[in-house]
Amino acid sequence: MKFKILSLSVLSLLLTGCLENDKYVIENGIRLNKETGEMNLIVGDSYKKLEEFKITQTESEAKTWSPLSIRLGSDKEGVVKILTKYKDGFILYKASLSSEDIDTDNDSFRKKYYSSTITVNFNDKDGFTTDSLILLEMKNAISNSSTPKGKIDFYWQAKVPSTLKNYDSASSTSLMWAGF
C-alpha cells in the first residue's frame, strides 16, 4: 500500500513538472514562457528577468589622439598616430608608425624589429592609466609596399575589449615600447 501511494505521489509530481515545462522553451541559457512571452536568464538554479541584463548598444564618436614620438634605434624618431572609437564593449583602433630620414626600408625595419612591441596607454585627466590595451606588434604590422627607402610607414587596425567608462575617462595617450 505504501508503495502504491509513493508511486502515485512521484507520478503526480512528474506529471505536474512535465505540464509546467510544456509552458516554457528552454534554450541557450534562456527560458521563454510561451504564454506570456516573458524571457528569463537561467543563472545557476534560479531565473532572472532578462530586463535586468539588458546590454545597451553604445557607440562614441571617433577620437584622433595627439601624435606621440617614439625613439627608433639610437638616433631616429618615429611618430605614432592613433584614431579610436568605442562601440559595443570594444575600442576600435587604427594606429600608424612612420618616420622619415631613416636609413632603411619597411622590410628591413620589420626584420630588425620583428619582436618589438608598442603599448598604447589611455590616461585620465590626472595622468593615471585607465587602460593599456592596444599592443602594436611589429610582426603584425601592415606596411605600404610603395614607401620609398629612407621612410617607414606601418599601420595596425583591430579592436580590443574595454568599458565605456574607461574609454570616456581617457583624456590622453602615452606609449611604452620594448625592442627598439
PDB file of C-alpha atoms in Angstrom:
ATOM      1  CA  MET A   1       0.000   0.000   0.000  1.00  0.00           C
ATOM      2  CA  LYS A   2       2.791   2.399   0.925  1.00  0.00           C
ATOM      3  CA  PHE A   3       4.490   1.577  -2.383  1.00  0.00           C
ATOM      4  CA  LYS A   4       1.318   2.480  -4.371  1.00  0.00           C
ATOM      5  CA  ILE A   5       0.927   5.822  -2.574  1.00  0.00           C
ATOM      6  CA  LEU A   6       4.597   6.625  -3.034  1.00  0.00           C
ATOM      7  CA  SER A   7       4.415   5.661  -6.726  1.00  0.00           C
ATOM      8  CA  LEU A   8       1.316   7.799  -7.280  1.00  0.00           C
ATOM      9  CA  SER A   9       2.940  10.752  -5.485  1.00  0.00           C
ATOM     10  CA  VAL A  10       6.070  10.557  -7.603  1.00  0.00           C
ATOM     11  CA  LEU A  11       3.997  10.136 -10.769  1.00  0.00           C
ATOM     12  CA  SER A  12       1.842  13.171  -9.943  1.00  0.00           C
ATOM     13  CA  LEU A  13       4.934  15.291  -9.238  1.00  0.00           C
ATOM     14  CA  LEU A  14       6.497  14.238 -12.520  1.00  0.00           C
ATOM     15  CA  LEU A  15       3.323  14.966 -14.479  1.00  0.00           C
ATOM     16  CA  THR A  16       2.952  18.372 -12.851  1.00  0.00           C
ATOM     17  CA  GLY A  17       6.541  19.176 -13.743  1.00  0.00           C
ATOM     18  CA  CYS A  18       6.063  17.994 -17.304  1.00  0.00           C
ATOM     19  CA  LEU A  19       2.931  20.054 -17.776  1.00  0.00           C
ATOM     20  CA  GLU A  20       4.680  23.122 -16.400  1.00  0.00           C
ATOM     21  CA  ASN A  21       7.696  22.535 -18.666  1.00  0.00           C
ATOM     22  CA  ASP A  22       5.417  22.481 -21.718  1.00  0.00           C
ATOM     23  CA  LYS A  23       4.689  26.096 -20.885  1.00  0.00           C
ATOM     24  CA  TYR A  24       8.385  27.040 -21.395  1.00  0.00           C
ATOM     25  CA  VAL A  25      11.006  26.734 -24.065  1.00  0.00           C
ATOM     26  CA  ILE A  26      14.497  26.481 -22.612  1.00  0.00           C
ATOM     27  CA  GLU A  27      17.412  27.043 -24.959  1.00  0.00           C
ATOM     28  CA  ASN A  28      20.916  28.549 -24.732  1.00  0.00           C
ATOM     29  CA  GLY A  29      20.512  29.595 -21.101  1.00  0.00           C
ATOM     30  CA  ILE A  30      17.212  31.420 -21.732  1.00  0.00           C
ATOM     31  CA  ARG A  31      13.748  30.328 -20.549  1.00  0.00           C
ATOM     32  CA  LEU A  32      10.833  31.630 -22.626  1.00  0.00           C
ATOM     33  CA  ASN A  33       7.267  31.489 -21.310  1.00  0.00           C
ATOM     34  CA  LYS A  34       5.209  30.521 -24.389  1.00  0.00           C
ATOM     35  CA  GLU A  35       2.039  32.055 -22.979  1.00  0.00           C
ATOM     36  CA  THR A  36       3.297  35.446 -21.798  1.00  0.00           C
ATOM     37  CA  GLY A  37       6.459  35.881 -23.864  1.00  0.00           C
ATOM     38  CA  GLU A  38       8.441  36.631 -20.711  1.00  0.00           C
ATOM     39  CA  MET A  39      12.115  35.714 -21.013  1.00  0.00           C
ATOM     40  CA  ASN A  40      14.368  34.759 -18.131  1.00  0.00           C
ATOM     41  CA  LEU A  41      18.083  34.180 -17.987  1.00  0.00           C
ATOM     42  CA  ILE A  42      18.970  30.905 -16.261  1.00  0.00           C
ATOM     43  CA  VAL A  43      21.518  31.723 -13.547  1.00  0.00           C
ATOM     44  CA  GLY A  44      22.521  28.618 -11.609  1.00  0.00           C
ATOM     45  CA  ASP A  45      19.289  27.146 -10.308  1.00  0.00           C
ATOM     46  CA  SER A  46      17.307  30.407 -10.471  1.00  0.00           C
ATOM     47  CA  TYR A  47      15.790  32.629 -13.149  1.00  0.00           C
ATOM     48  CA  LYS A  48      16.432  36.350 -13.593  1.00  0.00           C
ATOM     49  CA  LYS A  49      14.271  38.580 -15.762  1.00  0.00           C
ATOM     50  CA  LEU A  50      16.106  39.409 -18.942  1.00  0.00           C
ATOM     51  CA  GLU A  51      15.476  43.140 -18.469  1.00  0.00           C
ATOM     52  CA  GLU A  52      17.992  43.049 -15.597  1.00  0.00           C
ATOM     53  CA  PHE A  53      20.690  42.040 -18.072  1.00  0.00           C
ATOM     54  CA  LYS A  54      19.980  44.414 -20.957  1.00  0.00           C
ATOM     55  CA  ILE A  55      23.089  45.258 -22.927  1.00  0.00           C
ATOM     56  CA  THR A  56      22.969  48.760 -24.273  1.00  0.00           C
ATOM     57  CA  GLN A  57      24.259  49.412 -27.731  1.00  0.00           C
ATOM     58  CA  THR A  58      26.771  52.210 -27.366  1.00  0.00           C
ATOM     59  CA  GLU A  59      28.924  53.966 -29.868  1.00  0.00           C
ATOM     60  CA  SER A  60      31.120  57.012 -29.451  1.00  0.00           C
ATOM     61  CA  GLU A  61      32.419  59.485 -31.972  1.00  0.00           C
ATOM     62  CA  ALA A  62      35.890  58.819 -33.310  1.00  0.00           C
ATOM     63  CA  LYS A  63      38.785  60.407 -31.392  1.00  0.00           C
ATOM     64  CA  THR A  64      42.032  61.432 -33.020  1.00  0.00           C
ATOM     65  CA  TRP A  65      44.718  61.449 -30.328  1.00  0.00           C
ATOM     66  CA  SER A  66      47.747  63.732 -30.325  1.00  0.00           C
ATOM     67  CA  PRO A  67      50.668  62.201 -32.241  1.00  0.00           C
ATOM     68  CA  LEU A  68      53.299  60.584 -29.995  1.00  0.00           C
ATOM     69  CA  SER A  69      57.049  60.407 -30.559  1.00  0.00           C
ATOM     70  CA  ILE A  70      58.968  57.183 -30.231  1.00  0.00           C
ATOM     71  CA  ARG A  71      62.712  56.575 -30.361  1.00  0.00           C
ATOM     72  CA  LEU A  72      63.677  54.165 -33.145  1.00  0.00           C
ATOM     73  CA  GLY A  73      67.165  52.885 -32.587  1.00  0.00           C
ATOM     74  CA  SER A  74      69.829  55.168 -31.206  1.00  0.00           C
ATOM     75  CA  ASP A  75      69.214  58.399 -33.092  1.00  0.00           C
ATOM     76  CA  LYS A  76      65.978  58.260 -35.070  1.00  0.00           C
ATOM     77  CA  GLU A  77      62.463  59.184 -34.072  1.00  0.00           C
ATOM     78  CA  GLY A  78      59.135  57.969 -35.311  1.00  0.00           C
ATOM     79  CA  VAL A  79      55.595  59.196 -34.868  1.00  0.00           C
ATOM     80  CA  VAL A  80      52.675  57.068 -33.675  1.00  0.00           C
ATOM     81  CA  LYS A  81      49.217  58.339 -34.637  1.00  0.00           C
ATOM     82  CA  ILE A  82      46.053  56.802 -33.183  1.00  0.00           C
ATOM     83  CA  LEU A  83      42.379  57.030 -34.109  1.00  0.00           C
ATOM     84  CA  THR A  84      39.881  55.290 -31.797  1.00  0.00           C
ATOM     85  CA  LYS A  85      36.167  54.765 -31.425  1.00  0.00           C
ATOM     86  CA  TYR A  86      34.168  52.928 -28.755  1.00  0.00           C
ATOM     87  CA  LYS A  87      31.466  50.532 -29.921  1.00  0.00           C
ATOM     88  CA  ASP A  88      29.538  47.853 -28.005  1.00  0.00           C
ATOM     89  CA  GLY A  89      32.214  46.915 -25.469  1.00  0.00           C
ATOM     90  CA  PHE A  90      35.245  47.389 -27.703  1.00  0.00           C
ATOM     91  CA  ILE A  91      37.749  50.080 -28.557  1.00  0.00           C
ATOM     92  CA  LEU A  92      38.190  50.038 -32.307  1.00  0.00           C
ATOM     93  CA  TYR A  93      41.509  51.497 -33.329  1.00  0.00           C
ATOM     94  CA  LYS A  94      43.684  52.454 -36.250  1.00  0.00           C
ATOM     95  CA  ALA A  95      47.284  53.228 -35.439  1.00  0.00           C
ATOM     96  CA  SER A  96      50.283  54.074 -37.560  1.00  0.00           C
ATOM     97  CA  LEU A  97      54.032  54.339 -37.106  1.00  0.00           C
ATOM     98  CA  SER A  98      56.003  56.439 -39.539  1.00  0.00           C
ATOM     99  CA  SER A  99      59.401  58.040 -39.787  1.00  0.00           C
ATOM    100  CA  GLU A 100      61.328  59.995 -42.370  1.00  0.00           C
ATOM    101  CA  ASP A 101      65.057  60.341 -42.858  1.00  0.00           C
ATOM    102  CA  ILE A 102      65.726  56.795 -41.741  1.00  0.00           C
ATOM    103  CA  ASP A 103      68.424  54.629 -43.295  1.00  0.00           C
ATOM    104  CA  THR A 104      66.286  51.591 -44.094  1.00  0.00           C
ATOM    105  CA  ASP A 105      63.085  50.465 -45.803  1.00  0.00           C
ATOM    106  CA  ASN A 106      59.897  48.860 -44.434  1.00  0.00           C
ATOM    107  CA  ASP A 107      61.031  45.245 -44.933  1.00  0.00           C
ATOM    108  CA  SER A 108      64.456  45.724 -43.357  1.00  0.00           C
ATOM    109  CA  PHE A 109      62.966  47.674 -40.468  1.00  0.00           C
ATOM    110  CA  ARG A 110      60.370  44.953 -39.811  1.00  0.00           C
ATOM    111  CA  LYS A 111      63.051  42.232 -39.817  1.00  0.00           C
ATOM    112  CA  LYS A 112      65.263  44.180 -37.414  1.00  0.00           C
ATOM    113  CA  TYR A 113      62.432  44.983 -35.003  1.00  0.00           C
ATOM    114  CA  TYR A 114      60.219  41.944 -35.630  1.00  0.00           C
ATOM    115  CA  SER A 115      59.657  41.156 -31.925  1.00  0.00           C
ATOM    116  CA  SER A 116      59.309  44.800 -30.839  1.00  0.00           C
ATOM    117  CA  THR A 117      56.075  45.945 -29.244  1.00  0.00           C
ATOM    118  CA  ILE A 118      54.463  49.332 -28.646  1.00  0.00           C
ATOM    119  CA  THR A 119      51.818  49.553 -25.903  1.00  0.00           C
ATOM    120  CA  VAL A 120      49.334  52.425 -26.048  1.00  0.00           C
ATOM    121  CA  ASN A 121      48.064  53.596 -22.654  1.00  0.00           C
ATOM    122  CA  PHE A 122      44.917  55.641 -22.137  1.00  0.00           C
ATOM    123  CA  ASN A 123      45.295  58.128 -19.285  1.00  0.00           C
ATOM    124  CA  ASP A 124      42.709  60.091 -17.320  1.00  0.00           C
ATOM    125  CA  LYS A 125      42.949  63.849 -16.703  1.00  0.00           C
ATOM    126  CA  ASP A 126      45.231  63.250 -13.702  1.00  0.00           C
ATOM    127  CA  GLY A 127      47.666  61.137 -15.735  1.00  0.00           C
ATOM    128  CA  PHE A 128      46.647  57.765 -14.326  1.00  0.00           C
ATOM    129  CA  THR A 129      46.365  54.887 -16.786  1.00  0.00           C
ATOM    130  CA  THR A 130      42.771  53.766 -17.334  1.00  0.00           C
ATOM    131  CA  ASP A 131      43.539  51.128 -19.983  1.00  0.00           C
ATOM    132  CA  SER A 132      46.686  49.607 -21.505  1.00  0.00           C
ATOM    133  CA  LEU A 133      45.029  47.590 -24.164  1.00  0.00           C
ATOM    134  CA  ILE A 134      46.445  48.380 -27.539  1.00  0.00           C
ATOM    135  CA  LEU A 135      49.530  46.350 -28.384  1.00  0.00           C
ATOM    136  CA  LEU A 136      51.167  47.244 -31.654  1.00  0.00           C
ATOM    137  CA  GLU A 137      53.472  44.372 -32.538  1.00  0.00           C
ATOM    138  CA  MET A 138      55.846  44.855 -35.444  1.00  0.00           C
ATOM    139  CA  LYS A 139      55.298  41.246 -36.520  1.00  0.00           C
ATOM    140  CA  ASN A 140      51.599  42.114 -37.099  1.00  0.00           C
ATOM    141  CA  ALA A 141      52.171  45.497 -38.726  1.00  0.00           C
ATOM    142  CA  ILE A 142      50.882  46.109 -42.223  1.00  0.00           C
ATOM    143  CA  SER A 143      53.210  48.103 -44.430  1.00  0.00           C
ATOM    144  CA  ASN A 144      52.756  50.157 -47.521  1.00  0.00           C
ATOM    145  CA  SER A 145      54.914  48.488 -50.169  1.00  0.00           C
ATOM    146  CA  SER A 146      55.324  51.712 -52.129  1.00  0.00           C
ATOM    147  CA  THR A 147      57.028  53.536 -49.247  1.00  0.00           C
ATOM    148  CA  PRO A 148      60.431  54.670 -50.552  1.00  0.00           C
ATOM    149  CA  LYS A 149      63.753  53.867 -48.873  1.00  0.00           C
ATOM    150  CA  GLY A 150      64.516  56.436 -46.220  1.00  0.00           C
ATOM    151  CA  LYS A 151      60.969  56.314 -44.826  1.00  0.00           C
ATOM    152  CA  ILE A 152      58.961  53.754 -42.880  1.00  0.00           C
ATOM    153  CA  ASP A 153      55.198  53.527 -42.785  1.00  0.00           C
ATOM    154  CA  PHE A 154      53.309  50.834 -40.852  1.00  0.00           C
ATOM    155  CA  TYR A 155      49.751  50.573 -39.591  1.00  0.00           C
ATOM    156  CA  TRP A 156      47.514  48.381 -37.455  1.00  0.00           C
ATOM    157  CA  GLN A 157      43.736  48.100 -37.246  1.00  0.00           C
ATOM    158  CA  ALA A 158      41.799  45.982 -34.746  1.00  0.00           C
ATOM    159  CA  LYS A 159      39.556  46.098 -31.682  1.00  0.00           C
ATOM    160  CA  VAL A 160      40.116  45.355 -28.002  1.00  0.00           C
ATOM    161  CA  PRO A 161      37.603  44.888 -25.162  1.00  0.00           C
ATOM    162  CA  SER A 162      37.108  47.792 -22.755  1.00  0.00           C
ATOM    163  CA  THR A 163      34.423  49.648 -20.859  1.00  0.00           C
ATOM    164  CA  LEU A 164      32.745  52.859 -21.948  1.00  0.00           C
ATOM    165  CA  LYS A 165      33.582  54.349 -18.544  1.00  0.00           C
ATOM    166  CA  ASN A 166      37.321  53.767 -19.037  1.00  0.00           C
ATOM    167  CA  TYR A 167      37.201  54.985 -22.616  1.00  0.00           C
ATOM    168  CA  ASP A 168      35.274  58.161 -21.753  1.00  0.00           C
ATOM    169  CA  SER A 169      37.583  58.963 -18.831  1.00  0.00           C
ATOM    170  CA  ALA A 170      40.670  58.896 -21.079  1.00  0.00           C
ATOM    171  CA  SER A 171      41.947  62.345 -21.940  1.00  0.00           C
ATOM    172  CA  SER A 172      45.390  61.492 -23.322  1.00  0.00           C
ATOM    173  CA  THR A 173      47.535  58.627 -24.529  1.00  0.00           C
ATOM    174  CA  SER A 174      51.094  57.608 -23.803  1.00  0.00           C
ATOM    175  CA  LEU A 175      53.419  54.935 -25.118  1.00  0.00           C
ATOM    176  CA  MET A 176      55.585  52.198 -23.703  1.00  0.00           C
ATOM    177  CA  TRP A 177      57.773  50.230 -26.045  1.00  0.00           C
ATOM    178  CA  ALA A 178      60.237  47.401 -25.979  1.00  0.00           C
ATOM    179  CA  GLY A 179      62.766  46.222 -28.517  1.00  0.00           C
ATOM    180  CA  PHE A 180      63.533  49.425 -30.423  1.00  0.00           C
TER     181      PHE A 180
END
